[in-house]
PDB file of C-alpha atoms in Angstrom:
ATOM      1  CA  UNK R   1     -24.749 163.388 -45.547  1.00 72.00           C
ATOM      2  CA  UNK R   2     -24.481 159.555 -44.008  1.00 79.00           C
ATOM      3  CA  UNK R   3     -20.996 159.082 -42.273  1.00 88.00           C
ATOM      4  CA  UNK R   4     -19.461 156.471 -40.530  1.00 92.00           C
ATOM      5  CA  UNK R   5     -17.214 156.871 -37.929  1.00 94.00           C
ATOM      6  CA  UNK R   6     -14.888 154.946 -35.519  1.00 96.00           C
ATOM      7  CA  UNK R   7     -13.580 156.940 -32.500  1.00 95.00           C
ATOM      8  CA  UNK R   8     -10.839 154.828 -32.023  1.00 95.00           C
ATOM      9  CA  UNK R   9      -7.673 154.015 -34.397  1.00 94.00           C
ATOM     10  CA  UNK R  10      -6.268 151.306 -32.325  1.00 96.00           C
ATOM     11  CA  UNK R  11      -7.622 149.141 -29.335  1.00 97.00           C
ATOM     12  CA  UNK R  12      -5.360 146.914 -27.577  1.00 97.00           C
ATOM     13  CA  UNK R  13      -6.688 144.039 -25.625  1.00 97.00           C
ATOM     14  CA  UNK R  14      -5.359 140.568 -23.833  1.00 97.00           C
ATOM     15  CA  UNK R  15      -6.325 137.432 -25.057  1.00 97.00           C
ATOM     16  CA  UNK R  16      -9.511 136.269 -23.700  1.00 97.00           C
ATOM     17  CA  UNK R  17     -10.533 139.763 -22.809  1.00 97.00           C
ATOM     18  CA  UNK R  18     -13.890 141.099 -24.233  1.00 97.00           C
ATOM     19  CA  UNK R  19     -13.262 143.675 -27.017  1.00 97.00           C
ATOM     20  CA  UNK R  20     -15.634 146.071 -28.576  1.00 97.00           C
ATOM     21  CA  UNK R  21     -14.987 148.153 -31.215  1.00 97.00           C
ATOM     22  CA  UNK R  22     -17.222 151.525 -31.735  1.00 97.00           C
ATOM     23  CA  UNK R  23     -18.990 152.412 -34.995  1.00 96.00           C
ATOM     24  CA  UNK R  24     -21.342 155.313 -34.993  1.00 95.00           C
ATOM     25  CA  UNK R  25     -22.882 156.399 -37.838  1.00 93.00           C
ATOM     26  CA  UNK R  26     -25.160 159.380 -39.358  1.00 90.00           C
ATOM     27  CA  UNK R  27     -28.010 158.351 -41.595  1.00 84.00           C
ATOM     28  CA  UNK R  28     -31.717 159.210 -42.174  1.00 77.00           C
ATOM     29  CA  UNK R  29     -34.155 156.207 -41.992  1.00 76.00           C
ATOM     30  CA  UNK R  30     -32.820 152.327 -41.091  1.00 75.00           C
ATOM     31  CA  UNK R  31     -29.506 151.589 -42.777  1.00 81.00           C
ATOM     32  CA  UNK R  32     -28.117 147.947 -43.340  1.00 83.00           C
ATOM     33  CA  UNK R  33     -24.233 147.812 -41.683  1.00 88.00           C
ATOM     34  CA  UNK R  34     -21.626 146.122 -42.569  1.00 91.00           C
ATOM     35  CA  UNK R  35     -18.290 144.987 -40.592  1.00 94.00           C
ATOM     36  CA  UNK R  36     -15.399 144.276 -43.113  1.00 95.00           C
ATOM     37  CA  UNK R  37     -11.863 142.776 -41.102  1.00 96.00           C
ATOM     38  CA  UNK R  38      -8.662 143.096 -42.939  1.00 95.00           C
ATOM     39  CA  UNK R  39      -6.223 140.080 -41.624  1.00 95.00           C
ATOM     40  CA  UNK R  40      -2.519 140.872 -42.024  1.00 92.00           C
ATOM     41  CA  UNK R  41      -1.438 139.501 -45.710  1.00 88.00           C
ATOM     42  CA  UNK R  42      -4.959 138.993 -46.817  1.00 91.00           C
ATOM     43  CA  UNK R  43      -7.969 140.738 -48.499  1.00 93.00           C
ATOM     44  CA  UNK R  44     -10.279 142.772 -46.820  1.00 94.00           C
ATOM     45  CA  UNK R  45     -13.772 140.909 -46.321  1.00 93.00           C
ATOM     46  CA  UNK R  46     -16.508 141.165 -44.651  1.00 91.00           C
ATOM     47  CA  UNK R  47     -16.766 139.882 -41.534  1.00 93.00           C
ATOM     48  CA  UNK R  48     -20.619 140.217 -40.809  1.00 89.00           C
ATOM     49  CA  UNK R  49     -23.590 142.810 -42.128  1.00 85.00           C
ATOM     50  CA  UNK R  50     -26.915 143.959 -39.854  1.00 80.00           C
ATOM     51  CA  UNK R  51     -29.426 141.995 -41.952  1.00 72.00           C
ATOM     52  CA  UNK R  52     -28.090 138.858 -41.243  1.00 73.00           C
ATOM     53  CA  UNK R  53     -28.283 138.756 -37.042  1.00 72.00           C
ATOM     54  CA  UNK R  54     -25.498 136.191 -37.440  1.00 76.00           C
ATOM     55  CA  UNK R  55     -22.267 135.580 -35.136  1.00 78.00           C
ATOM     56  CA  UNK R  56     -19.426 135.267 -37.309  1.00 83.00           C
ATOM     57  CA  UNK R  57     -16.174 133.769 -35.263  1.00 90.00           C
ATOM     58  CA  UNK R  58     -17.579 135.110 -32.019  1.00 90.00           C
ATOM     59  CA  UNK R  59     -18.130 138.237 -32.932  1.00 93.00           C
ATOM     60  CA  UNK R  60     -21.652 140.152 -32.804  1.00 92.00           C
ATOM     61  CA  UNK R  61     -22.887 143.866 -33.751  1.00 92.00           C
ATOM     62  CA  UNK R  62     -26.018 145.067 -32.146  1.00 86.00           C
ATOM     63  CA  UNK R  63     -28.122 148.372 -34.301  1.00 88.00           C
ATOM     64  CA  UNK R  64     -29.079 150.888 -31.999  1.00 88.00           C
ATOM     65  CA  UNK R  65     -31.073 153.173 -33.625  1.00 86.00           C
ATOM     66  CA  UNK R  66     -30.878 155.533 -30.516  1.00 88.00           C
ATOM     67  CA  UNK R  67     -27.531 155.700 -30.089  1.00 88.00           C
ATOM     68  CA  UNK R  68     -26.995 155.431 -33.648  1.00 91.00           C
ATOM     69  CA  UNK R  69     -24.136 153.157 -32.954  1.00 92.00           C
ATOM     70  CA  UNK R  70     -23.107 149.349 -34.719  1.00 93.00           C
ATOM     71  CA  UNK R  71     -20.320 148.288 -31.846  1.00 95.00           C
ATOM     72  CA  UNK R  72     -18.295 145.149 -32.968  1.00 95.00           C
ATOM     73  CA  UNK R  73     -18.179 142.518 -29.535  1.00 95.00           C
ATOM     74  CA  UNK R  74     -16.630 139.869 -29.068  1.00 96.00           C
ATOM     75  CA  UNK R  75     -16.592 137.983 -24.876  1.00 96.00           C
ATOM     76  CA  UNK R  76     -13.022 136.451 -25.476  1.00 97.00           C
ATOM     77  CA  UNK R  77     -10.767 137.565 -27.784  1.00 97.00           C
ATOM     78  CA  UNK R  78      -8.363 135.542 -29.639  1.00 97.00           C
ATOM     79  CA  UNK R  79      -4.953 136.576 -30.566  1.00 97.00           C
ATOM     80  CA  UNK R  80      -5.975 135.019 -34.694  1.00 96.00           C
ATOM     81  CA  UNK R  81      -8.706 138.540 -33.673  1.00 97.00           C
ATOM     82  CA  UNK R  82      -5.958 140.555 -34.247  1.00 97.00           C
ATOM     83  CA  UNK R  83      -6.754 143.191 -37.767  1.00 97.00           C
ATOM     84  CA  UNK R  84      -8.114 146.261 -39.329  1.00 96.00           C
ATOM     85  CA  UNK R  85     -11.702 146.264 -38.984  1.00 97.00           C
ATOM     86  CA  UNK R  86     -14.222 148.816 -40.557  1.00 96.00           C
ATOM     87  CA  UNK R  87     -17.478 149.734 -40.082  1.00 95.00           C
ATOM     88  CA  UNK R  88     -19.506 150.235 -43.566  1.00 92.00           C
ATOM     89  CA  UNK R  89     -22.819 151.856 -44.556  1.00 88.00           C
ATOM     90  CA  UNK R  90     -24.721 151.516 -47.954  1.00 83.00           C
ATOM     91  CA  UNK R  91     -26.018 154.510 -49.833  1.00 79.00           C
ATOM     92  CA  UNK R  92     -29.395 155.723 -49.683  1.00 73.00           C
ATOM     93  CA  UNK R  93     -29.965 154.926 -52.955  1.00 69.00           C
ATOM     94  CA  UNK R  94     -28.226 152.306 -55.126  1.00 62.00           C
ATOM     95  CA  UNK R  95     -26.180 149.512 -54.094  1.00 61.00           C
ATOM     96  CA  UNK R  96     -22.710 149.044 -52.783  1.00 63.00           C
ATOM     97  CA  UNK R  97     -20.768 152.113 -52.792  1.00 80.00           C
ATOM     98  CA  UNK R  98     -20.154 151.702 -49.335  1.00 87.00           C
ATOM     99  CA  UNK R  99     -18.545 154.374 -47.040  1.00 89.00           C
ATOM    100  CA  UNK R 100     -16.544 153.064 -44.481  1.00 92.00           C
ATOM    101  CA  UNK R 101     -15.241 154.524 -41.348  1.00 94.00           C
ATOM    102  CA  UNK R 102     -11.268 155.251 -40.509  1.00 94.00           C
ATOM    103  CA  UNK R 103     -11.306 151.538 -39.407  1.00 95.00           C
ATOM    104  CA  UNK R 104      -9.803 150.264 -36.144  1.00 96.00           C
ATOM    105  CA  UNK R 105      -6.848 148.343 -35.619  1.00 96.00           C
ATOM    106  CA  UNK R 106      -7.159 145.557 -33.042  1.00 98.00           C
ATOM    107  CA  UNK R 107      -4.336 144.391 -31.305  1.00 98.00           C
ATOM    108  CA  UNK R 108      -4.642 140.903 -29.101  1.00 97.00           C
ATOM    109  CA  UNK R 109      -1.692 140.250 -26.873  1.00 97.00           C
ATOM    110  CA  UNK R 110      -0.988 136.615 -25.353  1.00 95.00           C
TER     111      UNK R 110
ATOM    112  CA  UNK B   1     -11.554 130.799 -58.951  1.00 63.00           C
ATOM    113  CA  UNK B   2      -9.225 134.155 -58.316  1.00 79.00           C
ATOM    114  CA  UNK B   3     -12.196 136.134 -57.482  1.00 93.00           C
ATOM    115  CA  UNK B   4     -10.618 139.768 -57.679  1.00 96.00           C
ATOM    116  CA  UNK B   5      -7.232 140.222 -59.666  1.00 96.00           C
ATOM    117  CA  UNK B   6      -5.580 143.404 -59.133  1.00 96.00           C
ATOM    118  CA  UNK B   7      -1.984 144.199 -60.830  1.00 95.00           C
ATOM    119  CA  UNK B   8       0.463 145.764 -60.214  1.00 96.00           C
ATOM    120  CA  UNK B   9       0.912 144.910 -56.521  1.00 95.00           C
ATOM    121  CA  UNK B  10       3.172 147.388 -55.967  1.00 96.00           C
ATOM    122  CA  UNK B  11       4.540 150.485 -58.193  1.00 96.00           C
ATOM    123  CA  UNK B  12       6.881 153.984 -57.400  1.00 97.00           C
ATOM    124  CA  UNK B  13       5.976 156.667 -59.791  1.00 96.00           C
ATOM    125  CA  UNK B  14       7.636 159.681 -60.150  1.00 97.00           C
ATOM    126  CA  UNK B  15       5.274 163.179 -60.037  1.00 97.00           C
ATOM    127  CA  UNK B  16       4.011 163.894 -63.461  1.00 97.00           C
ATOM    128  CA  UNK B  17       4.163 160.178 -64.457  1.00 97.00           C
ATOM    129  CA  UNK B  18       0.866 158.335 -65.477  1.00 96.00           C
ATOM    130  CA  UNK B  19       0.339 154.643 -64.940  1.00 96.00           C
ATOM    131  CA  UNK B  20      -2.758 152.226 -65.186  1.00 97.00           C
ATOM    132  CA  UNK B  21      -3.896 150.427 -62.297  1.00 98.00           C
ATOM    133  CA  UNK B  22      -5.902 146.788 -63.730  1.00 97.00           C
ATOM    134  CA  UNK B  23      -8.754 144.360 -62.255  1.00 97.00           C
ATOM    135  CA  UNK B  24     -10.465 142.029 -63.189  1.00 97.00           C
ATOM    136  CA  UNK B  25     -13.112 139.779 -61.460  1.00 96.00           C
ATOM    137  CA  UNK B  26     -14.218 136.171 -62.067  1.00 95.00           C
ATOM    138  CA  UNK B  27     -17.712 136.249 -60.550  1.00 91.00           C
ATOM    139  CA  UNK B  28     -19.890 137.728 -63.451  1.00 90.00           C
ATOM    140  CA  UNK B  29     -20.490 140.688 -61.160  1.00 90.00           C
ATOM    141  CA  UNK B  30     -21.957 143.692 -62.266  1.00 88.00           C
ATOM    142  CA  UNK B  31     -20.786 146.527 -60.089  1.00 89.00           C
ATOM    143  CA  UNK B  32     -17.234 147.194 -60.183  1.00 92.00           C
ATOM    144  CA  UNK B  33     -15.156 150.213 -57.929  1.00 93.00           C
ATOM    145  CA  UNK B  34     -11.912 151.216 -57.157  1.00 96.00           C
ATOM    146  CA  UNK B  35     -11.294 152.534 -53.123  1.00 96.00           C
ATOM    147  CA  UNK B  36      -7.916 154.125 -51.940  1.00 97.00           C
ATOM    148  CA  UNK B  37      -6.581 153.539 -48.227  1.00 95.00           C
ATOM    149  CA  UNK B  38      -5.370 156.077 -46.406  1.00 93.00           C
ATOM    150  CA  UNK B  39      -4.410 156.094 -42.444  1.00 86.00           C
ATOM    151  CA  UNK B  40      -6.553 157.591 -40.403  1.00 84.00           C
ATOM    152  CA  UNK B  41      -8.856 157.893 -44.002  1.00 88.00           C
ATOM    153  CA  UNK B  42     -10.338 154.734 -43.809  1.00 89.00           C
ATOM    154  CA  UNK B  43     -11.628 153.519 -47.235  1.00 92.00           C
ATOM    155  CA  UNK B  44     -12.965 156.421 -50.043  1.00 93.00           C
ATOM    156  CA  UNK B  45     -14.608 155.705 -53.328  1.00 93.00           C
ATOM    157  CA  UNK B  46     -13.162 156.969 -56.032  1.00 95.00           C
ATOM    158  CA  UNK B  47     -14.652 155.423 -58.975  1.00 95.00           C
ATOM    159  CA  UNK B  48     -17.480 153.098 -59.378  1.00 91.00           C
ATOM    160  CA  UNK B  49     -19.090 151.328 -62.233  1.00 91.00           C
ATOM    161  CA  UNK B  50     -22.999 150.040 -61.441  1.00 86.00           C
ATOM    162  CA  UNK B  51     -22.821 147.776 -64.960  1.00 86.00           C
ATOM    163  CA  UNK B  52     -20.775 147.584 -68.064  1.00 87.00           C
ATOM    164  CA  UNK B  53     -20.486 150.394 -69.650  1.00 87.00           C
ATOM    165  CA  UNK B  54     -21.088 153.067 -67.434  1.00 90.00           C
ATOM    166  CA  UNK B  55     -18.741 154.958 -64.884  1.00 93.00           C
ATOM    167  CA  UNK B  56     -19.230 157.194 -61.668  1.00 91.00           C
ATOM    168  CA  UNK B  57     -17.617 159.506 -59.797  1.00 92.00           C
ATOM    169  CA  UNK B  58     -17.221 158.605 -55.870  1.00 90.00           C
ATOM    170  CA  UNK B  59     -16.217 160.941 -53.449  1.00 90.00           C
ATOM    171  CA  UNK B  60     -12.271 161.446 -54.382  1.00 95.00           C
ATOM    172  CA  UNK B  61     -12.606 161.163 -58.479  1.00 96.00           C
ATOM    173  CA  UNK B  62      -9.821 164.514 -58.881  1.00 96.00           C
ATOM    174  CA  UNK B  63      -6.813 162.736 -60.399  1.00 96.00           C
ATOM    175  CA  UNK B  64      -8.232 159.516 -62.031  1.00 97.00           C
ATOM    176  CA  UNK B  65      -9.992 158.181 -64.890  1.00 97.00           C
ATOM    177  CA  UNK B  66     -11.356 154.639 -65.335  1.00 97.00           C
ATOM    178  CA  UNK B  67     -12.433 152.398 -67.670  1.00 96.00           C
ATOM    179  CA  UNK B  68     -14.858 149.514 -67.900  1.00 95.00           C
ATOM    180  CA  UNK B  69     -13.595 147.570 -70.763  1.00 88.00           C
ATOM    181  CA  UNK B  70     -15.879 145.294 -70.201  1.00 94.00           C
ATOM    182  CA  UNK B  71     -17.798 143.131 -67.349  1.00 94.00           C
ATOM    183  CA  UNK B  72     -15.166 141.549 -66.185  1.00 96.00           C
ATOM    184  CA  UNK B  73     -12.461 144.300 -66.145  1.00 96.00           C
ATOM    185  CA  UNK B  74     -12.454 148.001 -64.175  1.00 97.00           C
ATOM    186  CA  UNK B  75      -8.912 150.080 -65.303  1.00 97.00           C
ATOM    187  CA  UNK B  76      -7.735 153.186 -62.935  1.00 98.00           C
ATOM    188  CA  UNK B  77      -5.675 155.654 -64.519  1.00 97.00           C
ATOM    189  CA  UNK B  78      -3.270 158.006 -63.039  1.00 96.00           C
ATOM    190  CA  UNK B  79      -2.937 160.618 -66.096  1.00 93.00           C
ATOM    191  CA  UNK B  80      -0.281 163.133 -64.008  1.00 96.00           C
ATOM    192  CA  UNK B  81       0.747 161.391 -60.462  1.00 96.00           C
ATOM    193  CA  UNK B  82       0.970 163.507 -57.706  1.00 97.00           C
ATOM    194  CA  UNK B  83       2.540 162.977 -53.805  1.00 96.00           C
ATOM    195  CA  UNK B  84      -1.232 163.258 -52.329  1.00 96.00           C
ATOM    196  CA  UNK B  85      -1.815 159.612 -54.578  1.00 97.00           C
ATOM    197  CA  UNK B  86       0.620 157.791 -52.594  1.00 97.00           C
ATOM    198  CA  UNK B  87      -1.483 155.353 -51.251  1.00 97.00           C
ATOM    199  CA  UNK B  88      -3.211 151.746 -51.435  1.00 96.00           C
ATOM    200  CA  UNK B  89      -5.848 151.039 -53.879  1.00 97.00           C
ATOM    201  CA  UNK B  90      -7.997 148.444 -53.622  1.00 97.00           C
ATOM    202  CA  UNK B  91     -10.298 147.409 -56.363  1.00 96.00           C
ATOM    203  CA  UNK B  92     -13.340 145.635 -55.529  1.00 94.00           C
ATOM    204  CA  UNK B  93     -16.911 143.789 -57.227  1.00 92.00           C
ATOM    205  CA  UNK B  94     -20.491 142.932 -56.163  1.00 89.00           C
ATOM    206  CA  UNK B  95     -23.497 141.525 -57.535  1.00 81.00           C
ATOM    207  CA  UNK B  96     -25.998 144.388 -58.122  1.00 64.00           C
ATOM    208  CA  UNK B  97     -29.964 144.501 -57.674  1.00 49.00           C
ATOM    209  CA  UNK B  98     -29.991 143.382 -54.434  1.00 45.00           C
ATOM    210  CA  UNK B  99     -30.502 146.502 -52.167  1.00 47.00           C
ATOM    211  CA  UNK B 100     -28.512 147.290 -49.661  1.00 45.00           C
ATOM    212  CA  UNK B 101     -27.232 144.411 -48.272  1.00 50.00           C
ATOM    213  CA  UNK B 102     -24.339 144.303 -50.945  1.00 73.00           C
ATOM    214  CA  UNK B 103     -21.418 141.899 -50.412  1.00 84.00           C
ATOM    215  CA  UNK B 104     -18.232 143.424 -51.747  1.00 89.00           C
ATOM    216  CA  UNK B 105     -15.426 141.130 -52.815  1.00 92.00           C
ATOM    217  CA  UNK B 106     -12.012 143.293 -52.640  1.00 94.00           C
ATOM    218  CA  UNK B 107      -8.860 142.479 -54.373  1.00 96.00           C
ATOM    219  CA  UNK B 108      -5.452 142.301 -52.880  1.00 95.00           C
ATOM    220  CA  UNK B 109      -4.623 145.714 -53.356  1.00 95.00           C
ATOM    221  CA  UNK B 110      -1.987 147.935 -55.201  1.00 96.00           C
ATOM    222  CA  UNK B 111       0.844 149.798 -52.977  1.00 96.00           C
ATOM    223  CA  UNK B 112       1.703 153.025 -55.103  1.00 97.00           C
ATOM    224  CA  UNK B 113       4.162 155.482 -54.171  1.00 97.00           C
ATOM    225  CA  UNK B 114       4.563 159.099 -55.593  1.00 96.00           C
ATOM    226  CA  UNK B 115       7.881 160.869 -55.638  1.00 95.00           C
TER     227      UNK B 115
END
């Protein structure tokens, strides 16, 4: 069964530290990813998805297929960084009933 | 444009009471499903609805029914609350036929509480 998993439940950083956050996940064949970021008082959206290769507000997420891993980086974190994030996976078949991981919450200090 | 409506936001229930949870979506979407949050849980499907007029189960269905009254609007239904539903639900929509790479648009969630 695909799984997504994030070994950590908080991660506290400094401001303009780098910050990763871990995603591994378990799935047969090459999955699309997704991170989703849940601000404090607002919706949960997604922040940026595998396909794209984009850098969304500094942030960047790298597939390696050998470590089967989709880490969240940013160089210099921001205190505005500060959220839940998840990590998401598609089904094999179908379309977006995604299962996300236990999410991570990110904590930048001034 | 409101994008994903949820109501109510918030709601205390006493065990053995039943309550429907709403949304509705703006964006002509076809896919429709309904997540709870739990910490240390993540997100889990519940329900999910691929088009109008048809429903299916996710991976924590025991407890709830739903209901797509139509495109726009995805019901959740607590028939007998229990303790174990105290949580947040989140509704959410996406376009459908487009593979994986599926954007989902969540609502602003509903904070229930079980007694």
């Amino acid at each position: 069964a695909q799984r997504v998993t994030q070994p950590e439940k908080l991660l506290s950083v400094f401001k303009g530290a780098p910050v990763e956050l871990k995603c591994n996940y378990s799935y047969s064949g090459s999955p699309e990813l997704f991170w989703y970021v849940q601000y404090s008082r607002q919706r949960l959206q997604l922040l940026l998805r595998h396909i794209s290769r984009e850098s969304i507000k500094g942030f960047t997420a790298d597939l390696n297929k050998g470590e089967t891993s989709f880490h969240l980086k940013k160089p210099f974190a921001q205190e505005e960084d500060s959220a839940m994030y998840y990590c998401a996976l598609p089904p094999k078949r179908g379309y977006g009933k995604l299962t996300f991981g236990q999410g991570t919450i990110l904590t930048v200090h001034p | 444009n409101a994008g994903v409506t949820q109501t109510p936001k918030f709601q205390v229930l006493k065990t053995g009471q039943s309550m429907t949870l709403q949304c509705a979506q703006d964006m002509n979407h076809n896919s429709m499903y309904w997540y709870r949050q739990d910490p240390g849980m993540g997100l889990r499907l519940i329900y999910y609805s691929a088009s109008e007029g048809t429903t299916d189960k996710g991976e924590v269905p025991n407890g709830y029914n739903v209901s797509r009254l139509n495109k726009r609007e995805f019901s959740l239904r607590l028939e007998s609350a229990a303790p174990s539903q105290t949580s947040v639900y989140f509704c959410a929509s996406s376009e459908a036929g487009g593979g994986q790479g599926e954007k989902l648009f969540f609502g602003s969630g509903t904070q229930l509480s079980v007694l």
